[in-house]
Structure formats: C-alpha cells, structure tokens
Coordinates of C-alpha atoms and ligand atoms in Angstrom, one line a residue:
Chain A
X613 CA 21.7 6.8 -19.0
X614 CA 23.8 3.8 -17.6
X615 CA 22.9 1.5 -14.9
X616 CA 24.5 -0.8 -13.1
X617 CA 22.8 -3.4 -10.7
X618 CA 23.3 -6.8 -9.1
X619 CA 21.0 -9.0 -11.2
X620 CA 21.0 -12.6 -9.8
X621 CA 24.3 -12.5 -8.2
X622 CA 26.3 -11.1 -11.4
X623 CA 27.1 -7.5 -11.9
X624 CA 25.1 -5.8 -14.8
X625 CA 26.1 -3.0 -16.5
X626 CA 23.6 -1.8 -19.5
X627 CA 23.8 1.8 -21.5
X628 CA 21.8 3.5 -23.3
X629 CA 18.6 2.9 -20.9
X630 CA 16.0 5.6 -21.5
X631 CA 15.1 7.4 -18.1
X632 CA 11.3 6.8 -17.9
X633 CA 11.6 2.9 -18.4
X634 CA 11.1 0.3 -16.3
X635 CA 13.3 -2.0 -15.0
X636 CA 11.5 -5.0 -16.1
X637 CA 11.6 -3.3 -19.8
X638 CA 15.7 -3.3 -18.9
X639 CA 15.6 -7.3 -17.6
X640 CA 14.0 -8.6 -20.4
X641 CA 14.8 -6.2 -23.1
X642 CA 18.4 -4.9 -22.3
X643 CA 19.6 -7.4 -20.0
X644 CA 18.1 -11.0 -22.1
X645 CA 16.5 -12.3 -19.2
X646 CA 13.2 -12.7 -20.0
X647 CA 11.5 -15.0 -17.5
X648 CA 9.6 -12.0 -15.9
X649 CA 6.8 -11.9 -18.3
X650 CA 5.3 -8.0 -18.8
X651 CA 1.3 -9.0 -18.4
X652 CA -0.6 -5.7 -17.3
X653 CA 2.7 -2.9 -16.9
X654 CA 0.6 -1.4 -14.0
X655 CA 1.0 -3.5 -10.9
X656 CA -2.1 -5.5 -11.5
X657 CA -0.8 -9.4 -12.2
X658 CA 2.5 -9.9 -10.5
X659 CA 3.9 -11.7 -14.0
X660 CA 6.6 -9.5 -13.4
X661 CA 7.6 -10.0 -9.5
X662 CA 10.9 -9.8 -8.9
X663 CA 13.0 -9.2 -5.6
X664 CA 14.4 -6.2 -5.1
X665 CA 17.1 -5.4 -2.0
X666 CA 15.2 -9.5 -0.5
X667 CA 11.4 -7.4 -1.1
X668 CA 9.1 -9.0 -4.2
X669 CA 8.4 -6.1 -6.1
X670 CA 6.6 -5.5 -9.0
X671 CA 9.6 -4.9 -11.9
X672 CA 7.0 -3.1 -13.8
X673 CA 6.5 -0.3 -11.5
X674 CA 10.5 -0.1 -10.2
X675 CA 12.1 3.0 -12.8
X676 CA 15.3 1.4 -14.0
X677 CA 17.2 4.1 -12.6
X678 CA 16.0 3.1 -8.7
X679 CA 17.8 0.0 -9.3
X680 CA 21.2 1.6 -9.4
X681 CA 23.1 -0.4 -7.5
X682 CA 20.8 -2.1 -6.2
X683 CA 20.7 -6.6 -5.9
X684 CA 18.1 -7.9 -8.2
X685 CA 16.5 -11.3 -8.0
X686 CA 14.6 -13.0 -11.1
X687 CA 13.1 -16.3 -11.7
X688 CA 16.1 -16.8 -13.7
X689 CA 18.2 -16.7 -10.6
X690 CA 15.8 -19.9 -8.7
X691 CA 17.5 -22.7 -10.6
X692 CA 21.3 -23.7 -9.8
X693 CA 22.7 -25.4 -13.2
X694 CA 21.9 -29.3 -12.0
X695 CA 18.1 -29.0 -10.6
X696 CA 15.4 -27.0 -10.5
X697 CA 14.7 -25.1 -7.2
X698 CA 12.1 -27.3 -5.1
X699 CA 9.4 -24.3 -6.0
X700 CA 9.8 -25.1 -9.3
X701 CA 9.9 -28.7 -9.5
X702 CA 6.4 -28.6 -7.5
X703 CA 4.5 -25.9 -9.5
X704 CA 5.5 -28.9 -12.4
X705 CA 4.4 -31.9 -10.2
X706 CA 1.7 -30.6 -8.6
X707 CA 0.8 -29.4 -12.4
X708 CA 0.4 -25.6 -11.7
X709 CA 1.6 -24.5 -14.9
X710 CA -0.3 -24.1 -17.9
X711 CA 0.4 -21.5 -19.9
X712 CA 3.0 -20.6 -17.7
X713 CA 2.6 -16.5 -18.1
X714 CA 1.7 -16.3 -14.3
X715 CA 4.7 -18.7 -13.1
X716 CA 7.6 -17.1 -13.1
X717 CA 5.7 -14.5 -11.0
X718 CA 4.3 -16.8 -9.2
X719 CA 7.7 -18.5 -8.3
X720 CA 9.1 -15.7 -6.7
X721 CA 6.3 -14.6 -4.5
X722 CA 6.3 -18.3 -3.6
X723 CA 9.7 -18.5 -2.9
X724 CA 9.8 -15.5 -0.9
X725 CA 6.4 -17.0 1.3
X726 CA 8.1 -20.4 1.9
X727 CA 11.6 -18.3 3.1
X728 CA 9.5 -16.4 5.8
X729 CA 6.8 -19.0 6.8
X730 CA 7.9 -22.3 6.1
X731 CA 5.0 -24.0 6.1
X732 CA 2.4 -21.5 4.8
X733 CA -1.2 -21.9 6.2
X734 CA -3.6 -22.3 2.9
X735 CA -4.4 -18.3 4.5
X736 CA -1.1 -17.0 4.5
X737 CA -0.8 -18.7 0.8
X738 CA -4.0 -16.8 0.0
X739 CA -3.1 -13.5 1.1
X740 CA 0.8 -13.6 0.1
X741 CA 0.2 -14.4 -3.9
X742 CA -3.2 -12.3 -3.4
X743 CA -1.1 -10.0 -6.1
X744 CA -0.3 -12.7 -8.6
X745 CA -3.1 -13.2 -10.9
X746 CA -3.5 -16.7 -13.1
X747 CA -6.1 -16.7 -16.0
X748 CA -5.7 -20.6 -16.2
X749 CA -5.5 -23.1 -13.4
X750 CA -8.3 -21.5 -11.0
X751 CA -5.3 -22.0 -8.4
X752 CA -5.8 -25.0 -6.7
X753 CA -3.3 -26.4 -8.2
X754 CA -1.3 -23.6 -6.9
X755 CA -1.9 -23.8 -3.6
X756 CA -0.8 -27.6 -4.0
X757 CA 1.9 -26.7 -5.4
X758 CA 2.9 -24.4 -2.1
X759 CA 1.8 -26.8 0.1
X760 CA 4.1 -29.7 -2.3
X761 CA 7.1 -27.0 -1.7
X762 CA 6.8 -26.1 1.5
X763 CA 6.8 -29.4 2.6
X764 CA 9.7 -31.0 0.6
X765 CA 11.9 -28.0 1.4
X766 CA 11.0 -28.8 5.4
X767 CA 11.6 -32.4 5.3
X768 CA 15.5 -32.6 5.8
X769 CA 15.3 -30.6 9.0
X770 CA 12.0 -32.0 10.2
X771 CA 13.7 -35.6 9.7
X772 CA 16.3 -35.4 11.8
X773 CA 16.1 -38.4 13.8
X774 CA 13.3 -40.2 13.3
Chain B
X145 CA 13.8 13.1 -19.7
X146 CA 16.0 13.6 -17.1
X147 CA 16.5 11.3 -13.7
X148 CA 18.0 12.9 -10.7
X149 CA 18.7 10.9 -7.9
X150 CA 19.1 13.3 -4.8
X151 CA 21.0 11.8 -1.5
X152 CA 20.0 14.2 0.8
X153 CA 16.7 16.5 1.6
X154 CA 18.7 19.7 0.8
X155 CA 19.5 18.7 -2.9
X156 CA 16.1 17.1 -3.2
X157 CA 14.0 20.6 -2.3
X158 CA 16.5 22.4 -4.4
X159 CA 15.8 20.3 -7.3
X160 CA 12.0 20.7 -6.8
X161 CA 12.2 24.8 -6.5
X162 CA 14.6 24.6 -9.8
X163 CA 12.4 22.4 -11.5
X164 CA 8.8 22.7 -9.9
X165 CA 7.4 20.6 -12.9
X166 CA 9.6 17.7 -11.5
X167 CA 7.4 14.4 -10.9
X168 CA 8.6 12.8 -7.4
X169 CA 8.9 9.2 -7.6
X170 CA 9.2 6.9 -4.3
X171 CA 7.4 3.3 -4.5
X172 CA 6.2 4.0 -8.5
X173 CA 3.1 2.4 -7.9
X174 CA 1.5 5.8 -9.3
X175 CA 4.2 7.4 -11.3
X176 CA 5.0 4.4 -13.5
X177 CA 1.7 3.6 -14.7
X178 CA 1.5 6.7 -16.0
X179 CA 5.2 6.9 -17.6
X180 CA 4.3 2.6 -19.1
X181 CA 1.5 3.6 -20.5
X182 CA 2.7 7.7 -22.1
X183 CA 0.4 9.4 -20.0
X184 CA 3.3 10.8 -17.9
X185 CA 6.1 12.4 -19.4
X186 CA 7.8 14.6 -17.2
X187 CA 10.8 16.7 -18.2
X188 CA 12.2 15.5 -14.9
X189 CA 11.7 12.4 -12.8
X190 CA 13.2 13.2 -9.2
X191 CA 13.7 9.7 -7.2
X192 CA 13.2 10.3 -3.2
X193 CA 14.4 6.6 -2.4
X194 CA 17.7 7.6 -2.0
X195 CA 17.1 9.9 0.9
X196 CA 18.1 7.7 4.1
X197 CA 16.3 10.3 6.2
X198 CA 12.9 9.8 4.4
X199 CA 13.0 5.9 5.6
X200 CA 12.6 6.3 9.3
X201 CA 9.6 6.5 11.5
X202 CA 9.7 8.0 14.8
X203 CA 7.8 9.1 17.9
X204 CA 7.7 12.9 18.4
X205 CA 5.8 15.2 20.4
X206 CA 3.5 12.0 21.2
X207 CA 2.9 11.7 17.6
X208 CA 4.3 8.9 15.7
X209 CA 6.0 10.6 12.7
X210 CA 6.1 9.0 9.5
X211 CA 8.8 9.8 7.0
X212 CA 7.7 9.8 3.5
X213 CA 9.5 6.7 2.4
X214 CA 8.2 4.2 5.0
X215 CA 6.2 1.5 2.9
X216 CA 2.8 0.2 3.8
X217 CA 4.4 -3.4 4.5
X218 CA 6.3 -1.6 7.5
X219 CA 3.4 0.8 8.7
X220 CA 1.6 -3.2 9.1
X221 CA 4.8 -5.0 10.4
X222 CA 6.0 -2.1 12.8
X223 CA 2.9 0.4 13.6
X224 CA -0.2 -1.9 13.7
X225 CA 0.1 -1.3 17.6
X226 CA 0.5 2.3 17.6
X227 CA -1.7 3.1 14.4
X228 CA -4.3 0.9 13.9
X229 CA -6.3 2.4 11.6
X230 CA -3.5 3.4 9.3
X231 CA -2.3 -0.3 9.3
X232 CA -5.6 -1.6 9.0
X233 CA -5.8 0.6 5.7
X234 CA -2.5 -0.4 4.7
X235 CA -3.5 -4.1 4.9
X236 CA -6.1 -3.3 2.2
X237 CA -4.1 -2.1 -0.4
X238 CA -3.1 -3.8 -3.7
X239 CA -1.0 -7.2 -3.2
X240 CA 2.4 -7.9 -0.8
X241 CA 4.5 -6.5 -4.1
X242 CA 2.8 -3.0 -4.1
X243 CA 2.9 -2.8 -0.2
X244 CA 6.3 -3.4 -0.5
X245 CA 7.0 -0.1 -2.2
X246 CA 4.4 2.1 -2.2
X247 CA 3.9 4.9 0.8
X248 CA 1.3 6.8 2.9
X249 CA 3.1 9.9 1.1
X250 CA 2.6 8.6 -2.4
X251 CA -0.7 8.5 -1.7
X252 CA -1.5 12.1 -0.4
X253 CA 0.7 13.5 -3.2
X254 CA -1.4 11.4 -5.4
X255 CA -4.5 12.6 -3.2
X256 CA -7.0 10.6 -5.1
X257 CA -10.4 10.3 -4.2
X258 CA -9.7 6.5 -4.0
X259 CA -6.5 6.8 -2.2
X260 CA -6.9 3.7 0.9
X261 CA -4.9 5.6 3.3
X262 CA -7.2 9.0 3.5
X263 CA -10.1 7.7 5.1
X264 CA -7.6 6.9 8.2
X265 CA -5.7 9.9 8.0
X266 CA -8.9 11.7 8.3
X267 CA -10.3 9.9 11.4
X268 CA -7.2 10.1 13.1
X269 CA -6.8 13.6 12.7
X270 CA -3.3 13.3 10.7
X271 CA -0.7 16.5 10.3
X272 CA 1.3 16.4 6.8
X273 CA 5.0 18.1 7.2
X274 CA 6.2 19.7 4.0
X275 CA 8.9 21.2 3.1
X276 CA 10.2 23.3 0.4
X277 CA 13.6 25.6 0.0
X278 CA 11.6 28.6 1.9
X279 CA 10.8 26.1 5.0
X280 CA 8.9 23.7 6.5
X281 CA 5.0 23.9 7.1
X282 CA 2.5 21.2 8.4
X283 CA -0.7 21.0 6.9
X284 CA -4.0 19.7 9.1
X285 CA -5.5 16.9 6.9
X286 CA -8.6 18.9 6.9
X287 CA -6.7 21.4 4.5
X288 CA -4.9 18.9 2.5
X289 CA -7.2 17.5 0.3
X290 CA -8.7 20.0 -2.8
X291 CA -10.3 19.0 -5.2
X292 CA -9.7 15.5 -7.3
X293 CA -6.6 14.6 -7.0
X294 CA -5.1 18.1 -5.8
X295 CA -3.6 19.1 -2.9
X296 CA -2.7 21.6 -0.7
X297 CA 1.3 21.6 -1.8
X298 CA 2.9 24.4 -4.0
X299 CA 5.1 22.9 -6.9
X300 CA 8.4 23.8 -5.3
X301 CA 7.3 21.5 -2.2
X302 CA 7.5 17.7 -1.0
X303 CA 6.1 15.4 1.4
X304 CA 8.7 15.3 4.2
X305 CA 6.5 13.4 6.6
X306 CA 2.6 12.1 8.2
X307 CA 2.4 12.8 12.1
X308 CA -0.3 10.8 13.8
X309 CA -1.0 10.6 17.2
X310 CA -1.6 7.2 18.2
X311 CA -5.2 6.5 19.4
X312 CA -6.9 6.8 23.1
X313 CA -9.6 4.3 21.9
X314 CA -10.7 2.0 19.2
X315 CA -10.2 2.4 15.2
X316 CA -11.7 0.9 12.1
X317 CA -11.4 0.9 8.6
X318 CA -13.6 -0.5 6.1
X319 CA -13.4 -1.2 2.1
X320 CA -15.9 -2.3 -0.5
X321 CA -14.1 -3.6 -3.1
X322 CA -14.7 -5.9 -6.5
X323 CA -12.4 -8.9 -4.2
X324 CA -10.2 -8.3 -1.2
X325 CA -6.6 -7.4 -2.9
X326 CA -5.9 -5.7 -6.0
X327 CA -8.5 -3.1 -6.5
X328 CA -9.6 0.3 -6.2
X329 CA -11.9 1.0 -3.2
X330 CA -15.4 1.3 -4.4
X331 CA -16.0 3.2 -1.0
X332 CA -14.1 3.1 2.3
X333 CA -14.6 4.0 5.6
X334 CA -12.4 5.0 9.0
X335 CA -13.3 5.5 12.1
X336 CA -11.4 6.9 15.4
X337 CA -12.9 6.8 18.8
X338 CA -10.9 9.2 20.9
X339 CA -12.4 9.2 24.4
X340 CA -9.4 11.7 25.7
X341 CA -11.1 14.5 24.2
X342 CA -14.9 12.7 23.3
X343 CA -14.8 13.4 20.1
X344 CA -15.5 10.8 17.5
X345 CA -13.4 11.0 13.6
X346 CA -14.8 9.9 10.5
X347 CA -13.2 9.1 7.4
X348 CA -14.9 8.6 3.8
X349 CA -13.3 7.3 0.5
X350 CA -14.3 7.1 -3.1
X351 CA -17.2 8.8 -2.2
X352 CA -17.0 12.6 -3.1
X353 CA -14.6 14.6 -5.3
X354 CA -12.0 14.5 -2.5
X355 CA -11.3 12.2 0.6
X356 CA -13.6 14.1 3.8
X357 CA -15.1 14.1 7.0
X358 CA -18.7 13.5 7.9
X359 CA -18.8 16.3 10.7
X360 CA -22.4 15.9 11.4
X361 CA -22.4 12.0 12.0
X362 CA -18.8 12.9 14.1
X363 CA -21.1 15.6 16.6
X364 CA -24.0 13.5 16.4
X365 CA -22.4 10.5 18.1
X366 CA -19.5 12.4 20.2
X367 CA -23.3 14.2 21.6
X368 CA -25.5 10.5 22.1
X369 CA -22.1 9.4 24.2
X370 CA -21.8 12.0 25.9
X371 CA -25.0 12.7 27.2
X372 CA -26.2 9.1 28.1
X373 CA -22.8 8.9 29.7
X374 CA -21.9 5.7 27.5
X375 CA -18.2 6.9 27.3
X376 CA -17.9 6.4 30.8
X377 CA -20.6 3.1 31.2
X378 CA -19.4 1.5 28.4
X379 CA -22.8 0.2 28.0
X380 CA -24.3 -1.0 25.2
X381 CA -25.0 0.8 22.2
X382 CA -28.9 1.5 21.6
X383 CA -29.6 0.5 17.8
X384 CA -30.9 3.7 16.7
X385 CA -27.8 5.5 17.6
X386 CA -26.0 3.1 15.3
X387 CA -28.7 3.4 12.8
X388 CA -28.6 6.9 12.4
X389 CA -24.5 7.3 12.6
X390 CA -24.6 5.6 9.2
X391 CA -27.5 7.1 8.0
X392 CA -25.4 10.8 8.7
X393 CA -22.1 9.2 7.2
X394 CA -23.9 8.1 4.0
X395 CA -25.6 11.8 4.1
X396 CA -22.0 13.1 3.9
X397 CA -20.8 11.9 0.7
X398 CA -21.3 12.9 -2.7
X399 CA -20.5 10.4 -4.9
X400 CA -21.1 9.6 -8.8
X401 CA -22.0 7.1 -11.1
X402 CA -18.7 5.2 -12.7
X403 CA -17.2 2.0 -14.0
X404 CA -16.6 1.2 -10.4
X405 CA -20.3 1.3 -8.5
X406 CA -23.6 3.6 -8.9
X407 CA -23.9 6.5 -6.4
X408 CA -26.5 5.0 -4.9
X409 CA -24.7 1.8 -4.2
X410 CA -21.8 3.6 -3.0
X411 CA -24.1 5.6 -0.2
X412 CA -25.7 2.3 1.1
X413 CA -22.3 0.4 1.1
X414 CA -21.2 3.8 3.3
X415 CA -24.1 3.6 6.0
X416 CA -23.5 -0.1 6.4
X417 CA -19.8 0.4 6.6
X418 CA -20.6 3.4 9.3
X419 CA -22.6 0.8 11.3
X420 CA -20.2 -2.3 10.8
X421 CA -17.4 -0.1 11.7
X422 CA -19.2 1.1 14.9
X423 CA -20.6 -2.0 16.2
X424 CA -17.0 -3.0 16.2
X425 CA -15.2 -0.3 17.5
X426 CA -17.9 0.5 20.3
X427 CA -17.0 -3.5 21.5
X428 CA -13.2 -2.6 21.1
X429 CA -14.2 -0.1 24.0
X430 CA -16.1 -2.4 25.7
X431 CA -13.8 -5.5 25.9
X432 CA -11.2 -2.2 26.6
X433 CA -12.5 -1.4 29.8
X434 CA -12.9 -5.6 31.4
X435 CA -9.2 -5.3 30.5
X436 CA -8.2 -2.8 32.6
Ligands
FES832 S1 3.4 -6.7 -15.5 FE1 4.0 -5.9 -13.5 S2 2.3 -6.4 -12.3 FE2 1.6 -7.0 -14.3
FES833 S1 -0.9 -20.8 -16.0 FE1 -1.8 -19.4 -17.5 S2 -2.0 -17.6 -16.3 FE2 -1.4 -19.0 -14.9

C-alpha cells in the first residue's frame, strides 16, 4: 500500500509498504531516517519513541498504515541545521550517551517532559522516561542531563531583568 | 494482508460481520507485538482509530461511558476524579509511550489474565457495550471474561464502549510487579467500597485463568460493616477483619507457577495486597466523613 505522512515537517510519500509493518520499519527502512533505533519491537525500551499527532509513542507498535496522514516527529527533526537542540547538547555535556542506542529515544521523551513541565522534578523525570530503558549509563547521568536541559532552555525567560 | 481503515461505526461492524477473522487494531500495544514478531498474521487488520465517535468519553445514565478509543493517559488526565480506580490502574501500566495509545478496550478484547485494567473493572462493577451489525448488547463484567484470554464477544462484534459508574466511596488498586513501569503484573488487586448499596467489590489479576471476583471476601466484609455498624461509625477497623479479608481474597485465586512468580508467592502478595488495599480505603472513608 502507499502512505503518506508528515514526518518532521516534510511531506512523505513511500509505496510499496507492506500492511502488517511498523511504522518505525517505514522511518528507518523506507523513509532513511534512522535515528529511531528498533531495540526490543514490542514496546519494552522506548529506542524507538517518536511523536505522533504532539503524543511520544512507541514507533514500533504504530502500524504504518495509522500514520496516514498523520504529523510525525523523530529525533531527526530536534536539530535545526546550525546547533543541536539544547536536549541534545546536554545528554553530550552532561555525558549521557554511551552507546547511544537508548538516546535518540531518550531525546524525545525528554523533549516532550521539558515542553510540558519545564523544570522537571527528579520524580516527574523518573516517572516520564520510566519507558525508556538504557543498558549503559545507570541513568544518573540522564537525569543530569534533564536537569542540564531544563535549565538552559529556562534561562532566557527566567533572566529577564535581573 | 489487507488494512482497512473504517471512518465511521457502520463501515467498521460491517467489515467485522464480512470478515469476522479481522484483527481490530486501536493503540497496537497487543496487535503489533504479535504481527513484529510473525505470531499474528491476520488476513485482515481493521484500524478503529479513525472512528471520531470511539474517542469520546461521556456521562450517561450516571455512568461515565468510555468509548473504546480513549487512551489510558486521558482516563488519568481527565477521569482520575470520577474513576479512581480505573485511573489508578491506568497509572500502572507500561511507560507514558504505551499509555499514550493503548485503551481500556484493548485490554478487554485482549482479556488476558494479566490485563491491569480488569481488576478495576471488576470492583467497580463495569458494563462493556458491544456492538455488531445485528445490534448492540452490554455485557456485565461478571460475564465478560472466559477463559484465558477469551471473551464473551462473537467474531462479528467490537468494543463500542466501558460504562462505569463513578464511585460512592473509596477505591484502590494494587500491583506487584518485577519494578514500577514496564511489566506484566505478577498479581493485582482492586477494590471498591460502595456504601450506597453496602456492598464491597473485589478485583483480582494474574491470579487465575481469567480476571475474577473474590465473592466470599466481598460478603464477608460488606457483613463485618454492616453488622458492627462501621459503615455508618466510620470507626476503626478491628485487625482481624482486615486479616481475614485478605486471607478470603488470597483463597479466591487460583494461580500457577510461571516465569513471572510461584503460586504460592502470587497468593501471599494477594492477601497482603487485600489488607494494604483496605487499610487504605477504610481511611479514605474515614478522612471522608471529617470532610463533610
Ligand atoms: S523498539 Fe519500540 S519500544 Fe523497543
Ligand atoms: S547509552 Fe547505551 S543503552 Fe543507553
């Protein structure tokens, strides 16, 4: 079948995708946009979190054809083409990658916790990437790297005239 | 394999009745597993998330009716007021990604032993709608549940909707679990106080071939309320009457040995859930009462 869907902004059109496939098997497969890593296909990691319609979703368990017109967000989209998004650049500084499988995952969830909460408590961080499993850093490194985020992305209004 | 994307109810029961084989998809968070990993391979997947009319919750008959494509994260962000339990169930399941999608109708189609949402359903005394091109019927929640991971439903029928009538007193929900997000329930409990009609409701999870009742802990403590006039004191509860409310709730279940948890485990984890669960609904009614 064919589907079309917003990915990141840009309309997609792909053919050809079989009717019982996932739509992160179209993202990274179909569409060459393989930031959303495929880690468990069941729902279990969050390697694959995307946003679908503004919600994080796991890609893996969206059937490509539910995304027919539909807006989809990857990691891919986070970056403009100068500078890393702030979620980004902290998950480096704050050295939260290692072997990165769980990042780009990790990078959306985050993204979507800083856009509701702002400033996360360490229990909101907790419970909102409670779906994001990482093998490597034992995530305190994580959590400084939300806390790192959230607070850069605050300062410029929480400056205002000091 | 085909995919059929139906806009309204009509062409979505038609489909069913033409193709009673057809596997419903709505939040995937069943359904895919099985088509990732080739254990599912329908000759027909029928997507419900098109349906607007499935999206909406709404308050009928002094029930709160649930269509079947309201997601857990919105049972949480717009019914923990109304139905406690339910939301307190829906905080327990999987991660925010999952809750985002998956439904309280996935779930009873699913109708695992494991499913989070049945031990609720059960205490609260829930009503499923379905629907099929012959009509509508609502099935008592008592009836629903069959055997592992059956249900009541005919092939040619779908989920339309959960009715549940929001509480007159206290409700729990409890979940053992390997760590607090991402896993199966190794057992689960609900409870429902409903002083209205002094009854008590029970719900038990991952402990017997299908979700169930325990009736005889539900009379035994509807009976020790009522006759020491607690319902109306709001006194304390004695210990023994706790005691032996989880002894009758772990007497209900008949659970097995798996990967998961022993049997045994599973029927001590149930009597202290019973007792936790209790103890804190019984000083929900307590703390009601200085309230009002
Ligand atoms: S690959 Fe989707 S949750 Fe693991
Ligand atoms: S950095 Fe390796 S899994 Fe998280």
């Amino acid at each position: 079948m064919r589907l079309t869907c917003t990915v990141n902004g840009t309309e997609q059109h792909v053919d050809d995708v079989w009717e019982g496939e996932s739509l992160l098997y179209v993202l990274r497969e179909r569409m060459g946009l393989p930031g959303s890593k495929n880690a468990c296909e069941q729902g279990e990691c969050g390697s694959c979190t995307v946003y679908l319609d503004g919600l994080p979703v796991c890609a893996c368990l969206v059937a490509a054809g539910q995304a027919e017109g539909r807006q989809v967000g990857t990691v891919e989209g986070l970056a403009d083409p100068e500078a890393l998004h702030p979620v980004q650049q902290a998950f480096l500084d704050a050295g939260a990658v290692q072997c990165g499988f769980c990042t780009p995952g990790l990078l959306v969830a985050t993204h979507d916790l800083i856009a509701r909460h702002g400033r996360p408590s360490d229990a909101e961080t907790r419970e909102a990437l409670a779906g994001n499993l990482c093998r490597c850093t034992g995530y305190e490194k994580i959590l400084d790297a939300v806390r790192l985020a959230a607070d850069r992305m605050a300062e410029p209004t929480a400056g205002g005239d000091r | 394999m085909d995919f059929l994307q139906p806009v309204t109810w009509a062409e979505a029961l038609e489909a069913k009745a033409a193709h009673p084989d057809a596997v419903p998809i709505a939040g995937g968070t069943d359904v895919m597993v099985g088509l990732n990993f080739g254990h599912l391979r329908p000759a027909l997947l029928l997507d419900l998330t098109r349906i607007a009319d499935l999206r909406d919750w709404q308050v009928a008959d002094s029930a709160v009716r649930l269509g079947a494509g309201v997601s857990y994260a919105r049972v949480i962000s717009e019914l923990g007021d109304r139905l406690p339990g339910l939301a307190m169930a829906s905080r327990t399941i999987g991660s925010p990604q999952i809750r985002n999608r998956g439904t309280v109708a996935g779930n009873l189609a699913t109708a695992s032993p494991a499913g989070d949402a049945h031990p609720a359903l059960l205490a609260a005394g829930a009503e499923v709608e379905v629907a099929s091109v012959r009509g509508t019927r609502r099935i008592p929640i008592d009836d629903f549940y069959t055997g592992v991971k059956r249900n009541a439903m005919d092939g040619d029928e779908l989920i339309t909707a959960v009715s549940v009538v929001p509480p007159s007193g206290p409700q729990q929900y409890s979940k053992i679990g390997t760590r607090n997000a991402m896993v199966i329930s190794v057992a689960a409990f609900g409870l429902a106080l409903h002083p209205d009609r002094r009854a008590v409701g029970t719900g038990i999870g991952s402990a017997a071939p299908t979700p169930r009742r325990a009736p005889a802990a539900e009379e035994f403590l509807a009976g020790e309320l009522d006759s020491s006039g607690l319902w109306e004191s709001r006194a304390e509860l004695p210990e023994a009457t706790i005691a032996r409310f989880g002894e009758l709730v772990a007497a209900a279940a008949a659970p097995i040995d798996d990967v998961r948890g022993s049997a045994r485990y599973r029927v001590h984890a149930l009597s202290v859930m019973a007792r936790r669960a209790l103890t804190w609904a019984w000083a929900d009614h307590r703390s009601a009462t200085q309230e009002a």
